[in-house]
GROMACS .gro file of C-alpha atoms in nm:
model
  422
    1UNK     CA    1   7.917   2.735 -16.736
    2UNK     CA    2   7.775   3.046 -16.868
    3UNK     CA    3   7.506   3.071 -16.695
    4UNK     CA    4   7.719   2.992 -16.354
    5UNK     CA    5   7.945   3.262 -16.440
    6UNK     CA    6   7.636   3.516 -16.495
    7UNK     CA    7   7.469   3.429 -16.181
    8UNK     CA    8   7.848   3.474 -16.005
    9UNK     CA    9   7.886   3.821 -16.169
   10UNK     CA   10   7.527   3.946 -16.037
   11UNK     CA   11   7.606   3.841 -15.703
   12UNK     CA   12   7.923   4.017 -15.663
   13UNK     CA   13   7.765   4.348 -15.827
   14UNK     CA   14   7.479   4.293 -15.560
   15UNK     CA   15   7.741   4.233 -15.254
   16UNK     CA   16   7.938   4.603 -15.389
   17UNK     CA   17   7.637   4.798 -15.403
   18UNK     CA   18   7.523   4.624 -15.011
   19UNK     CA   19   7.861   4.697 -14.860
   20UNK     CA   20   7.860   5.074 -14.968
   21UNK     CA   21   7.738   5.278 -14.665
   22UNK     CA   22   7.482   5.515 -14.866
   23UNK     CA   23   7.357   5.198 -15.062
   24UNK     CA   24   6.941   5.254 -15.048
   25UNK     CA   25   6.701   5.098 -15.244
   26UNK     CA   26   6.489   5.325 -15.453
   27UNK     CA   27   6.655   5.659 -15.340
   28UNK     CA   28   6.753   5.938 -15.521
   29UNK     CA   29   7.040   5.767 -15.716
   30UNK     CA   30   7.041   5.481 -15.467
   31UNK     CA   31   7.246   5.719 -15.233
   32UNK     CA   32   7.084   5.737 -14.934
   33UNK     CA   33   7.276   6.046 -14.838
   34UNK     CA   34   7.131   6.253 -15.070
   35UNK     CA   35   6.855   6.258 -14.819
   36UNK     CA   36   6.715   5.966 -14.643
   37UNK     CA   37   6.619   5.618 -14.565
   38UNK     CA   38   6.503   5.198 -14.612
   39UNK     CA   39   6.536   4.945 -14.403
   40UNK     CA   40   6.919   4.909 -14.430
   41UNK     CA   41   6.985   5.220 -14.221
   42UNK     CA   42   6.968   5.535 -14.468
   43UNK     CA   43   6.655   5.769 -14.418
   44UNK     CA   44   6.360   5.823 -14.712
   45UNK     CA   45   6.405   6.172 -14.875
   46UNK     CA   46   6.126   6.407 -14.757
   47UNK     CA   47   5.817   6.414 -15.030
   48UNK     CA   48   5.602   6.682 -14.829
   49UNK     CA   49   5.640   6.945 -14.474
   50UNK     CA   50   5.483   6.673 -14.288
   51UNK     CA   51   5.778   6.437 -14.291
   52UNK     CA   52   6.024   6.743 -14.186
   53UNK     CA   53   5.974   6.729 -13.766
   54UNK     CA   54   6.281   6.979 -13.711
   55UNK     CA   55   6.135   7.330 -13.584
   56UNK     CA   56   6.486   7.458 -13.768
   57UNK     CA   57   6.405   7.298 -14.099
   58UNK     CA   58   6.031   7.240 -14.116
   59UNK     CA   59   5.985   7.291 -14.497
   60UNK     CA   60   6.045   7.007 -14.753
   61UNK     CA   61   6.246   7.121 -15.047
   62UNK     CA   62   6.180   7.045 -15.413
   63UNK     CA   63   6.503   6.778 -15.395
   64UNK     CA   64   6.373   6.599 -15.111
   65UNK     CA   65   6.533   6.784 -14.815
   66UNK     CA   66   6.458   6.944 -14.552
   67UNK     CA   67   6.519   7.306 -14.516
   68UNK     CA   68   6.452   7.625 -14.292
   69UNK     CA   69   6.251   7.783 -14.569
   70UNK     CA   70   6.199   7.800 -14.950
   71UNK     CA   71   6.076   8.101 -15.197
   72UNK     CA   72   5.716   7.929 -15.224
   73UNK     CA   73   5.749   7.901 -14.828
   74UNK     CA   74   5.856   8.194 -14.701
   75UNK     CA   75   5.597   8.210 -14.435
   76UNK     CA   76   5.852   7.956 -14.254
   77UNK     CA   77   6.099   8.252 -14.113
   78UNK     CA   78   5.932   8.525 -13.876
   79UNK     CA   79   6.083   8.749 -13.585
   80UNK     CA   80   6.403   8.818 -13.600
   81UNK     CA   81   6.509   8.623 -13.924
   82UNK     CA   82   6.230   8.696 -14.148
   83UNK     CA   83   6.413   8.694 -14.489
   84UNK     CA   84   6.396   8.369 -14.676
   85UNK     CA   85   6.749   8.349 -14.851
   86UNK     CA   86   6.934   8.015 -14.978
   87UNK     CA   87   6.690   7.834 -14.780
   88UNK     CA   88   6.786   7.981 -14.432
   89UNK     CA   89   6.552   8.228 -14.254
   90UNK     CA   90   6.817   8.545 -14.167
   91UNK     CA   91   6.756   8.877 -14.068
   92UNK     CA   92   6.617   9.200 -14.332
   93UNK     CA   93   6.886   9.469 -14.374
   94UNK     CA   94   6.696   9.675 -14.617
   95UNK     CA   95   6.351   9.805 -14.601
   96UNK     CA   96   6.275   9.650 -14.943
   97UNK     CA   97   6.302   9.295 -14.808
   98UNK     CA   98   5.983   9.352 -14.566
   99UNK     CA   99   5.773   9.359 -14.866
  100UNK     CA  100   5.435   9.335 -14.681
  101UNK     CA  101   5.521   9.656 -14.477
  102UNK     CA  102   5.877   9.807 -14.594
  103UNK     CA  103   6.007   9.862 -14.250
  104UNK     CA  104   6.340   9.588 -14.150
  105UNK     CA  105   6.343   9.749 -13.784
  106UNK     CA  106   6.693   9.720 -13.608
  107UNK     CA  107   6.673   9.425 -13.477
  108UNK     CA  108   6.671   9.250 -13.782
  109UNK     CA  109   6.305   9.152 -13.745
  110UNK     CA  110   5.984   9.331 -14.033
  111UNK     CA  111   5.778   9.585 -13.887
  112UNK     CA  112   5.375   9.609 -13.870
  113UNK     CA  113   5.100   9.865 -13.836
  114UNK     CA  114   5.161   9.744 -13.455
  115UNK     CA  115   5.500   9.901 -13.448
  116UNK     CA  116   5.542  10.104 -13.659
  117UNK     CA  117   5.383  10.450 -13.798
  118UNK     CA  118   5.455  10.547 -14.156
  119UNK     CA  119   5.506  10.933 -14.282
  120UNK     CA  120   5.523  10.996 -14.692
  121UNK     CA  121   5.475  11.312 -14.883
  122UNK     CA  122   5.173  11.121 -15.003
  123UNK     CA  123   5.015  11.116 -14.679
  124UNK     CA  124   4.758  11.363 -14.506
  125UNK     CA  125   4.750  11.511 -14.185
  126UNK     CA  126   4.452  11.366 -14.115
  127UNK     CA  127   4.546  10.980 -14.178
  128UNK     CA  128   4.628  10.710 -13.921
  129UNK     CA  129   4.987  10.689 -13.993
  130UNK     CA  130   4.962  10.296 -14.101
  131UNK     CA  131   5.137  10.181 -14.381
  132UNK     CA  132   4.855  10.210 -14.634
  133UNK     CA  133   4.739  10.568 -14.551
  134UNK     CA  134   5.070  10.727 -14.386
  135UNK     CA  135   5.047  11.076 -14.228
  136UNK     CA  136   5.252  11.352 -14.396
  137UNK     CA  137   5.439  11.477 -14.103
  138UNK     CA  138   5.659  11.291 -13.863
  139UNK     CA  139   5.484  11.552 -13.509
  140UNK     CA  140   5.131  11.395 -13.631
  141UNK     CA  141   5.304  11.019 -13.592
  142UNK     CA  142   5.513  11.146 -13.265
  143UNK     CA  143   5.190  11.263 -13.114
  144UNK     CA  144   4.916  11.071 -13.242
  145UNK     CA  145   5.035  10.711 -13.244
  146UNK     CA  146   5.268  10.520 -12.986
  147UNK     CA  147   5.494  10.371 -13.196
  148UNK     CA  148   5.798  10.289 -13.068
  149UNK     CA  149   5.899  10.330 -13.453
  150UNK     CA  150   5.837  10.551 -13.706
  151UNK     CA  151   5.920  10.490 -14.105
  152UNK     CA  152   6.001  10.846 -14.335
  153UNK     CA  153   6.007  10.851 -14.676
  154UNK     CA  154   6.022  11.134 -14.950
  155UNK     CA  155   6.115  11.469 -14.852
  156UNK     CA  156   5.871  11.603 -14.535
  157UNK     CA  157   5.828  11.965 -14.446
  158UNK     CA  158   5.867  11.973 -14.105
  159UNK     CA  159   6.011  12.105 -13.754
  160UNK     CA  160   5.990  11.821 -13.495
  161UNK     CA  161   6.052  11.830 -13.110
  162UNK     CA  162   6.081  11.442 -12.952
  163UNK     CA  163   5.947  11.442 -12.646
  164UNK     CA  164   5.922  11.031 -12.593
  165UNK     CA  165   6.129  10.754 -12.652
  166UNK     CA  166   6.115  10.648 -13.040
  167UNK     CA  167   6.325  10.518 -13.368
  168UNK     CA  168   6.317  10.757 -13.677
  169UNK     CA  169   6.396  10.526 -14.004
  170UNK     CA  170   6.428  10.668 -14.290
  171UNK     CA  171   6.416  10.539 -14.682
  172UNK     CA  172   6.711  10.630 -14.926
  173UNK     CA  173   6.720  10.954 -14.986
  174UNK     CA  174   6.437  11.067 -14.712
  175UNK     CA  175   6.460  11.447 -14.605
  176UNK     CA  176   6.291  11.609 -14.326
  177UNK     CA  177   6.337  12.001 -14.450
  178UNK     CA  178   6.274  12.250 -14.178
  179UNK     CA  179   5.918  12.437 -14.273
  180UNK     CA  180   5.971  12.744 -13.994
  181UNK     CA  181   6.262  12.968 -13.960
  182UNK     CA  182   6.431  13.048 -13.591
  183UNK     CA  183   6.370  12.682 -13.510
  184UNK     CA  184   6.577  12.361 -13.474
  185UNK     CA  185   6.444  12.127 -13.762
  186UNK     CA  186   6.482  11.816 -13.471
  187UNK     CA  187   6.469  11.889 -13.109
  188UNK     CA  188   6.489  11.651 -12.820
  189UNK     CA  189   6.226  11.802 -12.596
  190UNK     CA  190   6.251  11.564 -12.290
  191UNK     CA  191   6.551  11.459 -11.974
  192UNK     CA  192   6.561  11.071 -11.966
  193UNK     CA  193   6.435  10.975 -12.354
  194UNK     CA  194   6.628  10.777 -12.568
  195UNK     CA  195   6.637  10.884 -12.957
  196UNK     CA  196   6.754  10.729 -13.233
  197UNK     CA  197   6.767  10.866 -13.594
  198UNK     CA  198   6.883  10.620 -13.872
  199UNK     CA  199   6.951  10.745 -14.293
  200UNK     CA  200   6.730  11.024 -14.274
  201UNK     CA  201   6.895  11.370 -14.422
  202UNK     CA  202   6.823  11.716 -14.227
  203UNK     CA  203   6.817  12.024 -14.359
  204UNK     CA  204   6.674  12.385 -14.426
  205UNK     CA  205   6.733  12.520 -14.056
  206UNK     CA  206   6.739  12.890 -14.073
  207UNK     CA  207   6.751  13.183 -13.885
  208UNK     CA  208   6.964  13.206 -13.551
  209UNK     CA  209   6.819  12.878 -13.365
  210UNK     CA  210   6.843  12.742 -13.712
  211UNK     CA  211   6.992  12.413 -13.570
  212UNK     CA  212   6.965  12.117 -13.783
  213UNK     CA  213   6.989  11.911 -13.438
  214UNK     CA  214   6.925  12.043 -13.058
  215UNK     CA  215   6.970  11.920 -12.762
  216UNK     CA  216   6.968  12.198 -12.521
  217UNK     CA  217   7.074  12.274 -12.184
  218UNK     CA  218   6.872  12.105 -11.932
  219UNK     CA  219   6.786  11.834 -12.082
  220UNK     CA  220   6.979  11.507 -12.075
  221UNK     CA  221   6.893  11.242 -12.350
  222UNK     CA  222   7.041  10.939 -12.518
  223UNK     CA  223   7.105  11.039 -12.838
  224UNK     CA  224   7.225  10.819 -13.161
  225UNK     CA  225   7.240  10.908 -13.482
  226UNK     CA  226   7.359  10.657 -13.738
  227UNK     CA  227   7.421  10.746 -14.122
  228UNK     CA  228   7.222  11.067 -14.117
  229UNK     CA  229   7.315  11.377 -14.347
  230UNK     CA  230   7.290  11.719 -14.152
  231UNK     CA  231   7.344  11.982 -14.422
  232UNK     CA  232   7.272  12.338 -14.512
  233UNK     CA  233   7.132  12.481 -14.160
  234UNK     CA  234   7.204  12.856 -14.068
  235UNK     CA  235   7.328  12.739 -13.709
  236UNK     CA  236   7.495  12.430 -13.618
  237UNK     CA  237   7.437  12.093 -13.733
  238UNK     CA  238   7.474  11.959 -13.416
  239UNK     CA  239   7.424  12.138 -13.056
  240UNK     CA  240   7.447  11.885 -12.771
  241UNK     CA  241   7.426  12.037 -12.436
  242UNK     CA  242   7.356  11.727 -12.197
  243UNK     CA  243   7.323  11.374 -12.170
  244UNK     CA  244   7.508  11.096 -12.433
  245UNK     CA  245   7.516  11.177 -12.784
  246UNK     CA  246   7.645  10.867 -13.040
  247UNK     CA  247   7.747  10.987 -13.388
  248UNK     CA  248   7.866  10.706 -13.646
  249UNK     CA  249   7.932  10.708 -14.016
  250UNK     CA  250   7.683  11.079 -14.060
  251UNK     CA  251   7.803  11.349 -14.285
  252UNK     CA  252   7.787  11.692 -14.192
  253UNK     CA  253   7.846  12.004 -14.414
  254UNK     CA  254   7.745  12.347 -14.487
  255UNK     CA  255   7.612  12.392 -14.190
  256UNK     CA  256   7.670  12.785 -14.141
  257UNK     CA  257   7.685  12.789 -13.755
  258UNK     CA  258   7.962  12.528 -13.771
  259UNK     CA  259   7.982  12.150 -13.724
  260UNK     CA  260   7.918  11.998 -13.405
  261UNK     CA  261   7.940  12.151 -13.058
  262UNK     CA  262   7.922  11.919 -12.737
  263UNK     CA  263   7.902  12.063 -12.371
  264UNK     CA  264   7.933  11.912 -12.056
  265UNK     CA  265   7.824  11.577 -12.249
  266UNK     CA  266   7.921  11.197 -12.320
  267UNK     CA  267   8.016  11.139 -12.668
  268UNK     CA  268   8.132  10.858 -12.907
  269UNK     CA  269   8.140  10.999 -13.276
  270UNK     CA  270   8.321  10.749 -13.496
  271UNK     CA  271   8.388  10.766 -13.887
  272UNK     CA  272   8.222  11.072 -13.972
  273UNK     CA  273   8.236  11.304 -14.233
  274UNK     CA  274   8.263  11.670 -14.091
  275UNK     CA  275   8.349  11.900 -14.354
  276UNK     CA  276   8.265  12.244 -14.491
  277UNK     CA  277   8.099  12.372 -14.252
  278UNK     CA  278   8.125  12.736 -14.031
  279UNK     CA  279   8.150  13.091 -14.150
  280UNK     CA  280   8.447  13.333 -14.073
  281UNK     CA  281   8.239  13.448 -13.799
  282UNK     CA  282   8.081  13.160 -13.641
  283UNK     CA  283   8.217  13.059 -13.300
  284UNK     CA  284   8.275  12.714 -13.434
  285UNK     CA  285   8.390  12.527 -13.767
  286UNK     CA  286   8.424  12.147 -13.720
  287UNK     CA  287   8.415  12.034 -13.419
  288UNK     CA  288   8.436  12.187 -13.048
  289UNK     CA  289   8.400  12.022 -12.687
  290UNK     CA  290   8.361  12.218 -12.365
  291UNK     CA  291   8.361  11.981 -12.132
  292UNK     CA  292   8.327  11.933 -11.725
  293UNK     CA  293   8.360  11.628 -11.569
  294UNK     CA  294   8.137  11.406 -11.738
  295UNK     CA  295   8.129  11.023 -11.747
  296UNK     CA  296   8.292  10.813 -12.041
  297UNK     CA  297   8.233  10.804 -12.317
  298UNK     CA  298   8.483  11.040 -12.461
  299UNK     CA  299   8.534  10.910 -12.841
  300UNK     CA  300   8.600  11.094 -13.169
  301UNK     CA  301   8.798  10.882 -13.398
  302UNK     CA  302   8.799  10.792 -13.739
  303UNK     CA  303   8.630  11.156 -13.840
  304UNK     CA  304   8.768  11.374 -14.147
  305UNK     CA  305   8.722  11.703 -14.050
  306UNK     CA  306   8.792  11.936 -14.348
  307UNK     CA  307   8.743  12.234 -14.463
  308UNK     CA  308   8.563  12.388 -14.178
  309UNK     CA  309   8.641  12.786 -14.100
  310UNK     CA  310   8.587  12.997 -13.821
  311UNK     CA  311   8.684  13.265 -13.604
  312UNK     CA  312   9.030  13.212 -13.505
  313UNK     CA  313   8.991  13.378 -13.186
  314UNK     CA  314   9.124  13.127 -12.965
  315UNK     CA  315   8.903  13.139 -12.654
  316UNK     CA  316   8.561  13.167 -12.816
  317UNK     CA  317   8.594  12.908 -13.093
  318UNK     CA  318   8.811  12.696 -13.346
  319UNK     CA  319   8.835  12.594 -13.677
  320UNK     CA  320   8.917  12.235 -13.736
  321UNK     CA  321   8.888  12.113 -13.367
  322UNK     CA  322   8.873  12.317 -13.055
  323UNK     CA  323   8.872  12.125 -12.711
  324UNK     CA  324   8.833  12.316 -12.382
  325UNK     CA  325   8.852  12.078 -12.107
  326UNK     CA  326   8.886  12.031 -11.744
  327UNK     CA  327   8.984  11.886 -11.522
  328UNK     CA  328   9.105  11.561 -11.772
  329UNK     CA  329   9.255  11.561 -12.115
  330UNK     CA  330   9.079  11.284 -12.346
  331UNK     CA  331   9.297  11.106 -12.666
  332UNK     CA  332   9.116  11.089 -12.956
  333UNK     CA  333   9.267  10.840 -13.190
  334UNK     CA  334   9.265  10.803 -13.585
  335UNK     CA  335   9.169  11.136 -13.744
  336UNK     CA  336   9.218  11.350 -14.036
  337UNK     CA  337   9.197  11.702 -13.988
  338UNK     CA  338   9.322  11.903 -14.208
  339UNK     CA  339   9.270  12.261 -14.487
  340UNK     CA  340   9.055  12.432 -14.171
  341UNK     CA  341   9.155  12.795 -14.234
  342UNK     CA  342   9.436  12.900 -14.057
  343UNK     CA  343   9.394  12.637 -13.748
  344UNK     CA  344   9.351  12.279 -13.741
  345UNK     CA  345   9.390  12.212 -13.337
  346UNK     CA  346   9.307  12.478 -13.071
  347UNK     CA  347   9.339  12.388 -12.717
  348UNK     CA  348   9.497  12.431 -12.412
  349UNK     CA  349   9.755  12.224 -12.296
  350UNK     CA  350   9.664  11.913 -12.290
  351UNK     CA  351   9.326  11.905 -12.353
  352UNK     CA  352   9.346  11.709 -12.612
  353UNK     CA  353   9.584  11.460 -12.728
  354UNK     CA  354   9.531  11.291 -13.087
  355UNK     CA  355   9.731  10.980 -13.162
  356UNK     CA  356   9.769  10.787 -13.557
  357UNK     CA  357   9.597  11.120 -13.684
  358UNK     CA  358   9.718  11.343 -13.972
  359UNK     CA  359   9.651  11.711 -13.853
  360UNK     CA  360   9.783  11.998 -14.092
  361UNK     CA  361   9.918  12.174 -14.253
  362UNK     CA  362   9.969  12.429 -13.950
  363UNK     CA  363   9.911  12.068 -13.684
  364UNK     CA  364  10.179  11.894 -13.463
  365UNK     CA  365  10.441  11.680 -13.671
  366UNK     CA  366  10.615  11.325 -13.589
  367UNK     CA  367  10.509  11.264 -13.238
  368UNK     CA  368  10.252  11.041 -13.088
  369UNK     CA  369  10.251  10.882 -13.411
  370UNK     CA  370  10.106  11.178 -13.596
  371UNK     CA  371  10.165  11.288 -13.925
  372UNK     CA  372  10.149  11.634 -14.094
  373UNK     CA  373  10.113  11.531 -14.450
  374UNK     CA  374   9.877  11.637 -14.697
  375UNK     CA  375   9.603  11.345 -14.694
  376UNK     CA  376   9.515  11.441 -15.070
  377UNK     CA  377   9.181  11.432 -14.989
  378UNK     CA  378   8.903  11.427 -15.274
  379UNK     CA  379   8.614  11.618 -15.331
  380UNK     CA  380   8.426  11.357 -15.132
  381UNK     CA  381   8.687  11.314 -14.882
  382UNK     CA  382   8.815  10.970 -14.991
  383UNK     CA  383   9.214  10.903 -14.986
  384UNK     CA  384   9.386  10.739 -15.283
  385UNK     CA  385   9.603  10.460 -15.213
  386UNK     CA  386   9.894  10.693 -15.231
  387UNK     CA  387   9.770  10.889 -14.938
  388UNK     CA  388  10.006  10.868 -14.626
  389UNK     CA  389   9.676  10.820 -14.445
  390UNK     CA  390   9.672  10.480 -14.597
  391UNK     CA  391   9.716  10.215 -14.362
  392UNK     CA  392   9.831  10.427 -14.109
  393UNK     CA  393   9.598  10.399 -13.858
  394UNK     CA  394   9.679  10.242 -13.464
  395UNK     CA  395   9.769   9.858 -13.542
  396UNK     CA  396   9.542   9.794 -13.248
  397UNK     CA  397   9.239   9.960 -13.390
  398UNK     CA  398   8.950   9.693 -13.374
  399UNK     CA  399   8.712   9.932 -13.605
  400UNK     CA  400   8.510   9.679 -13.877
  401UNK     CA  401   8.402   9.944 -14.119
  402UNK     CA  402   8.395  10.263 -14.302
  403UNK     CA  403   8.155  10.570 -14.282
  404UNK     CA  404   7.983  10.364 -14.633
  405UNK     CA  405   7.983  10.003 -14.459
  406UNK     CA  406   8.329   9.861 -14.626
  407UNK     CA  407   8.501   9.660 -14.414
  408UNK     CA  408   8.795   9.743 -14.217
  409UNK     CA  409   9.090   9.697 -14.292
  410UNK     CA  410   9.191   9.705 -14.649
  411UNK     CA  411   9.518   9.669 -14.651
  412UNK     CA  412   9.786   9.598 -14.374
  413UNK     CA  413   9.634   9.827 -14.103
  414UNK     CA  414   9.302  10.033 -14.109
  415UNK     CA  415   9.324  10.416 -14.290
  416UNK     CA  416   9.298  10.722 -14.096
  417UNK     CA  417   8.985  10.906 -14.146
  418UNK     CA  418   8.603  10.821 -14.230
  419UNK     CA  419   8.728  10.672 -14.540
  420UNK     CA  420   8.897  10.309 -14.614
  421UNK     CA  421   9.058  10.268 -15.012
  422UNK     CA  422   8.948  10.022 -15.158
   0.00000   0.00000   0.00000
């Protein structure tokens, strides 16, 4: 009877383990969905990169599964996911991450000695540009190589005029400092090219054509300029006289001609820091547009523009923000401008119209949904949670950051200005 009973029990235990779905013989735990199978229906766990067939997982983790990529296989992700992280191939967003040639281009992808040409302090003027022997300035890697790229790091003395389509990418803290006085320190020297600057810091412009960036009459380029620092040039920081320029989360300041002055020119400048800039005889302090009738864009929204001075004479120039437009007023939409000298807003009629913004002290009050509050800016232009700038921007506003990459919104709505609390 014992032995009947035994034989009973083993069955049964047999029969529970066979009737559970992810039942497999000699698997991992006898779980076949911990990774795969035996005749009963469950798939064999991988044991090598031969066994993993999928083109989206072709590398055979260290638990038996098969995965896009691993740290001992990073050779798995290339193009435009290169980056091996948590086993799936994604795409760089640091230069650091490309560790075989420290360039993570925008698309997300590495860049090579192909694409790229590399300028460091280290460099000479006589070296290829390549990532082991850069060049030391960024005109020997604009006229010596074709790179549709080109990677700055360190500080670089030099004065630069673009005359072909390329990608300036710059490393933390990377300067180009103007080496010649009476010159812009970047000039876009060509109708038709399309320029992009990304991090790099520009400074040092002295003299009269002192310009930290110039795009003069005459010449009508696609310009974009994402987190770059213009600061401490004897004209403007930015002179834009034709063709589409695209300003996003810079900083300008100190910049002794004034901030940014746009003619007769497209324009999208979004969360922007434009502050301290202008003398109290420069024709502009932070921001001016002259404009004709010239195609959309027409943006400037989230910008804090502080600080700036100026002549007040109200034809020739502004303070704060000075619009002189025909024949078609543009609406510029969640801005702080406020503390420049005696005028925030010159314009005529309605040149202008700002909606959500806080313009003061001496700017419009309670219409349009404006304020005229005191934003309590900081020294870096940040808001404290107290501001009345906080959470006060349109309800509609569909903007996903800040001028440092935090996302939008904190908070029931987004925050006027470059900056969001956190």
């Amino acid at each position: 009877m014992k032995t009947l009973g035994l034989i009973l029990v083993l069955t049964a235990a047999a029969a529970c383990q066979q009737d559970n779905p992810n039942y497999c013989t000699g698997h991992i735990d006898n779980n076949c969905a911990l990774g795969s199978g035996s005749s009963d229906g469950g798939t064999m766990a991988c044991t090598g990169n031969t066994q993993c067939t999928s083109t989206s997982a072709p590398v055979c983790d260290t638990g038996g599964v098969c995965v896009a990529c691993t740290d001992s296989e990073l050779g798995a992700c290339g193009n435009t996911t290169p980056i091996c992280s948590n086993e799936a191939c994604i795409a760089c967003t640091a230069h650091v991450q490309c560790t075989a040639s420290d360039a993570c281009l925008p698309d997300g992808s590495c860049g090579t000695d192909s694409n790229v040409a590399y300028v460091s302090p280290t460099g000479t003027t006589e070296n290829p540009c390549t990532f082991m022997s850069p060049c030391s300035t960024i005109s020997r890697a604009l006229s010596t190589t074709h790179a549709p790229f080109i990677k700055v790091s360190g500080t670089i003395s030099d004065n630069i005029t673009i005359a072909r389509n390329v990608t300036i990418l710059a490393d933390a803290g990377a300067t180009l400092q103007s080496a010649s006085s009476n010159t812009p320190v970047v000039a876009i020297g060509g109708s038709g090219l399309a320029v992009e600057i990304d991090d790099l810091a520009i400074t040092g412009g002295s003299s009269g054509s002192g310009f930290g960036v110039s795009v003069p009459s005459g010449v009508a380029a696609m310009l974009v300029l994402q987190r770059v620092t213009i600061t401490g040039n004897s004209a403007m920081g930015i002179s834009f006289a034709g063709g589409t320029l695209t300003a996003k989360r810079c900083t300008l300041t100190a910049n002794n001609g004034g901030g940014v002055y746009v003619t007769d020119s497209s324009y999208d400048l979004e969360n922007n820091i434009i502050a301290a800039n202008g003398t109290p005889t420069s024709s502009v302090g932070g921001f001016e547009v002259v404009q004709g009738a010239v195609a959309a864009p027409h943006i400037f929204d989230f910008n804090t523009v502080a600080d700036n001075i100026s002549t007040t004479n109200t034809t020739t120039g502004g303070v704060g923000v000075t619009c002189v437009i025909n024949p078609a007023a543009e609406q510029f939409h969640d801005d702080i401008i406020w503390n420049n000298g005696t005028h925030e807003l010159l314009k005529t009629g309605s040149d202008c119209t700002f909606t959500y913004s806080d313009i003061g002290p001496d700017g419009p009050a309670s219409s349009g949904n404006m304020l005229n509050a005191d934003p309590m800016l900081d020294v870096s232009y940040h808001i404290p949670t107290t501001s009345p700038a906080k959470d006060s921007a349109d309800p509609t506003a569909n903007e996903p950051v800040d001028i440092v990459g935090d996302s939008r919104p904190i908070g029931l709505h987004d925050d006027i200005g470059a900056f969001e609390t956190q």
